[in-house]
Amino acid sequence: MLSIDPRGHIRANADTWRGGSQGSSDPLTSAFAQGVGAGLLHLAGPMLEADLSPSLAFGREIGRAYYTALCRAGQIVRESPPLPLPGDFERLLLQVPPIQGAEYANPGTLTRAWRQLQDAAWPLVAEHSGDLPGWLEAQNPAWHGVGRLYFHLAENKRDPTHPFGFVATYVDGLDEAGRPLHRTLGQALDALGRDRQALLLLLRPLELAAAASPLVARLIDAGEVYRAVRWTPDEAFAFLQQIPACESSGVLVRVPDWWRRGRQLRVKGTLGARSPSALGFEALLDFDATLALDGQPLTAKERRALLRGTTGLRLVRGRWVTVDPERLTQALEQFKAIEQAAKDGTLSFAEGMRLLSGLGTDGAHDPVEPEATDPAPQAWHEVVAGPWLRKTLQQLGRPTEHEDPGPALHTQLRGYQRQGLAWARLLCRLGLGGCLADDMGLGKTLQVLALLLTLRADRAPGPHLVVVPASLLGNWQAEAQRFAPSLTMLVAHRSQTGTRSVASLADEADHADVVLTTYGTLARVEWLRERRWGLAVLDEAQAIKNPETRQTRATKTVRSRSRLVLTGTPIENRIDDLWSLMDFACPGLLGSHTEFRTAVRTLERRGAGFSRVRRLVAPYILRRLKTDPSIVPDLPDKTEMVAWCRLGKTQAALYQQAVDSLHRELATITEVIKRRGLIFAYLQRFKQICNHPSHWLGDGDWSPSQSGKFGRLAELCEPMAARQERVLVFTQFREMTRPLERFLATIFGRPGLRLDGQTPVRRRAQLVQTFQQDDGPPFFVLSLKAGGTGLNLTAASHVVHFDRWWNPAVEDQATDRAYRIGQHHNVLVQKFVCRGTFEERIHDMITQKQALAREILSVDASTSLTEMSTDELIANVRLDLRKAVDDG
């Protein structure tokens, strides 16, 4: 399979070429082993007609574009690759399928691939003694281009009965301007004389074209291929139908621009000329159907004349156009049916958007599509946005306004965050939904808090609902308290309700700006799903990517005026995930799951599936990457965050047992030294239990489901794996490094590295060198003491402190393994803290900078804990069960 790395380079994974391992003897594997360029040449040469996976088919399209440009160039120059045809790169970028790293595709990706193709082709042509036509023919007869044989069709406006001319030419060199010198085929035969090899190269494509096209065979039999001839419109049209057969034989065909541009005569549907009376995806749009030439409607008289007669070329308003009366009539009838549906009030905004993108899903309003054998590149119809819809989509697609919620937000939004706020606010005004898919660390939570403040200022109907994973409940509370303290937030979760049940909070929601809950609670509590919300927000929305789960089905029953999903995972890489998330955010936009998959498969066969899906969803997805040039200046070099974790039930039970045991033992000890030793031992035990039950029990189980921290680590690393980013994971315990290494290998799908105090010094240097390579391992697990200093690991842009060393200076030293000179990415640091445990309380001491915190800043926190009274100590290590246990 092919993928694209964060630098925009195409990568080849040789283990899964066509659904299974092929071994080193497979020609494709061997080709890619020589480099990406050689592999792309092989895909577009020997495998030109092979049945390929989407990623390899995309690679083949890049190779096809290069071969086409090379054939048209007629020669290969080592340092000067052939120029791609106009629009080739734009077309290829639209065709990027859902592969890993699809979001990194850019013009530079294709420029590098083009250079790699050139570097691979040059030595191969040299092996053919520089014989480009011979090498092309060896690659695949379709690319041979021998003798540069051309068929030309041109207009002859001086002859009304024979308004077209045909001539076949041969290119025998270039003029001073670099343009090909053409001879008629008859002149070429005379000039070549007895040069048998040249004659064979000239006649070979003609022979192939005659075999593929009866019309070309007739031209040869009549001798008309050797000289210029005049044609009627019917003769010209018959030739135009044969262009694919001629070009597949290696003949290059030149025709008037109006044919290459596609039909100018189409049934045109104008959608959304006026603002609908209501808003949302169920809003009803207007639709107007006409028969148009170059976008201009034809008169009734012109329309009647065109719809009579047979298929062929017609001269309309001084221009030649292709007319197929049957197909035009069929398209016009279907568009008129859509127009009537709009008048009857049954054409919804979602259906209209599907029409606009060309992605029909339910068939009810699906316009006529071209046949597979249709020779012209465009369909017989087009749907365009009217003034209101065009302006609305432009605003959504390019958020340029910079909004700010004012002093109610206790921070300054960065430029891209103000754009995100403007985009989301417009969605809410229109009653639509969207997906904020910014990279991790770009402040999605902050943008939503700003949006909630703005909606309150706009007096938008509320309250609003925010649904998060249980592990992020504390993060949202802390962020809201820090940045938007004036928001009235009701937390609908058993950890916050005391003795009351969440089911009893329904009336209190009337007095809140925001109700914050979890996916698990939402699935259990009926009033959360039945109430009509203003805005419904899903954080870490990949939680509903599987449409078959009970959690997803329950979440999609939520009723709201507008919807917003947040995810840092590149949903454009997985087509089914995209459907599930957009099915919540934009109900009806993609149709049902079955309809959507059927439509995509149909369009894939026509070569337009992914591009149409992208166009359809583009206005409703806002994605910014940390690597975007427009984002980088706005970002700090290093962002530190607390990753709140919950305890599994076994962890909570062990933790409470340890607290009770410590309390009992402290009552029996009076000696200061023994007391300190006991407290140190128990602090270690608490840390071990917070990491994983097996860390304390020593039973070797290490099941990820038993630890809240393991679950949180998976949540963080899954998007990193999808983005091909790399992470350093620090732990102060050597015995934790191997379980973490094994667990992360399952998340990233490939092994990583591990370093602890027992790693030999020589081996340390090798590990660092391996990790720093461009295609190095995705993660590096290090014990804090062994890996916290002296290493340069700038290949990582993420740092995770799995367990805390309560001397911040020690943690900062470890972080600086990644955040140092040579680092070209912003570094995101996440520090794991278990809620409801002593980890949270010491974290509070540090962040609030109380008197004790100032003391701990330079020494290990455990030293200060040993000096507390028994009551103070137990108060700091006690378990708050309602906050600590993860019950969803």
XYZ file of N, CA, C and O in Angstrom, residues 409 411 413-414 416-418 420-421 436-451 476 479 483 539 566 624 626 631 635-636 639 641 828:
152
model
N -14.279 35.733 27.698
C -13.266 34.694 27.507
C -11.965 35.204 28.104
O -11.434 36.215 27.656
N -8.883 34.854 27.877
C -7.635 34.678 27.127
C -7.836 35.305 25.759
O -8.959 35.650 25.382
N -7.746 34.755 21.796
C -7.721 33.721 20.770
C -6.673 34.059 19.716
O -6.471 35.221 19.366
N -6.026 33.025 19.209
C -5.101 33.223 18.101
C -5.904 33.381 16.809
O -7.089 33.093 16.756
N -6.111 31.772 13.905
C -6.824 30.613 13.359
C -7.959 30.185 14.272
O -8.960 29.614 13.810
N -7.844 30.477 15.587
C -8.934 30.140 16.502
C -10.116 31.083 16.303
O -11.275 30.659 16.391
N -9.848 32.343 16.002
C -10.942 33.279 15.711
C -11.636 32.885 14.409
O -12.857 33.023 14.281
N -11.876 29.794 13.350
C -12.679 28.630 13.725
C -13.963 29.034 14.419
O -15.035 28.444 14.184
N -13.892 30.047 15.273
C -15.080 30.549 15.955
C -16.078 31.122 14.949
O -17.284 30.855 15.029
N -15.014 20.018 13.545
C -13.782 20.749 13.810
C -12.692 19.705 14.040
O -12.677 19.036 15.068
N -11.819 19.552 13.042
C -10.851 18.451 13.045
C -9.423 18.960 13.177
O -8.492 18.403 12.603
N -9.244 20.038 13.944
C -7.897 20.570 14.139
C -6.985 19.541 14.800
O -7.441 18.681 15.564
N -5.691 19.695 14.523
C -4.684 18.852 15.158
C -4.773 18.925 16.681
O -5.206 19.942 17.251
N -4.330 17.863 17.328
C -4.206 17.868 18.773
C -3.307 19.039 19.206
O -2.247 19.259 18.634
N -3.752 19.797 20.196
C -2.938 20.884 20.707
C -3.255 22.239 20.113
O -2.673 23.239 20.530
N -4.195 22.313 19.145
C -4.525 23.596 18.530
C -5.693 24.299 19.215
O -6.093 25.379 18.800
N -6.251 23.684 20.265
C -7.244 24.398 21.063
C -8.681 24.223 20.623
O -9.439 25.198 20.564
N -9.091 22.991 20.324
C -10.498 22.772 19.946
C -11.428 23.099 21.108
O -12.481 23.704 20.923
N -11.041 22.691 22.323
C -11.876 22.968 23.496
C -12.051 24.463 23.697
O -13.168 24.951 23.936
N -10.973 25.210 23.573
C -11.044 26.659 23.752
C -11.959 27.292 22.714
O -12.747 28.195 23.023
N -11.895 26.833 21.470
C -12.754 27.395 20.425
C -14.226 27.122 20.722
O -15.085 27.971 20.456
N -14.525 25.936 21.264
C -15.916 25.624 21.601
C -16.390 26.479 22.774
O -17.527 26.976 22.780
N -15.547 26.670 23.786
C -15.925 27.534 24.910
C -16.191 28.960 24.417
O -17.156 29.609 24.850
N -15.364 29.427 23.493
C -15.596 30.757 22.920
C -16.920 30.787 22.159
O -17.670 31.774 22.205
N -17.221 29.707 21.444
C -18.484 29.626 20.707
C -19.670 29.656 21.665
O -20.663 30.353 21.416
N -12.542 19.327 30.691
C -13.529 20.324 30.283
C -13.924 21.224 31.456
O -14.077 22.440 31.282
N -10.928 23.594 32.007
C -10.794 24.586 30.944
C -11.916 25.624 31.028
O -11.685 26.817 30.817
N -11.097 29.505 31.472
C -11.257 30.425 30.355
C -12.650 31.036 30.232
O -12.794 32.113 29.652
N -17.062 15.694 21.800
C -15.600 15.739 21.821
C -15.058 14.325 21.648
O -15.705 13.352 22.050
N -15.910 17.125 17.363
C -14.496 17.471 17.494
C -13.660 16.201 17.399
O -13.974 15.202 18.050
N -7.142 22.171 10.539
C -5.871 22.867 10.461
C -4.797 21.992 11.090
O -5.018 21.371 12.136
N -0.784 21.436 12.582
C 0.274 22.201 13.237
C 1.353 22.612 12.249
O 2.070 23.580 12.465
N -0.471 28.468 10.420
C -0.692 28.140 11.827
C 0.587 28.279 12.643
O 0.582 28.758 13.772
N 1.580 29.485 16.990
C 1.707 28.465 18.021
C 2.891 28.721 18.943
O 3.943 29.183 18.499
N 2.751 28.398 20.212
C 3.930 28.391 21.081
C 4.806 27.208 20.709
O 4.360 26.254 20.083
N 3.689 23.217 24.264
C 2.412 23.295 24.957
C 2.342 22.167 25.974
O 2.547 21.001 25.633
N 0.063 20.150 28.845
C -1.318 19.896 29.223
C -1.362 18.784 30.261
O -0.471 17.924 30.303
N 4.099 18.968 22.011
C 2.948 18.881 22.901
C 3.282 17.910 24.026
O 3.618 16.750 23.778
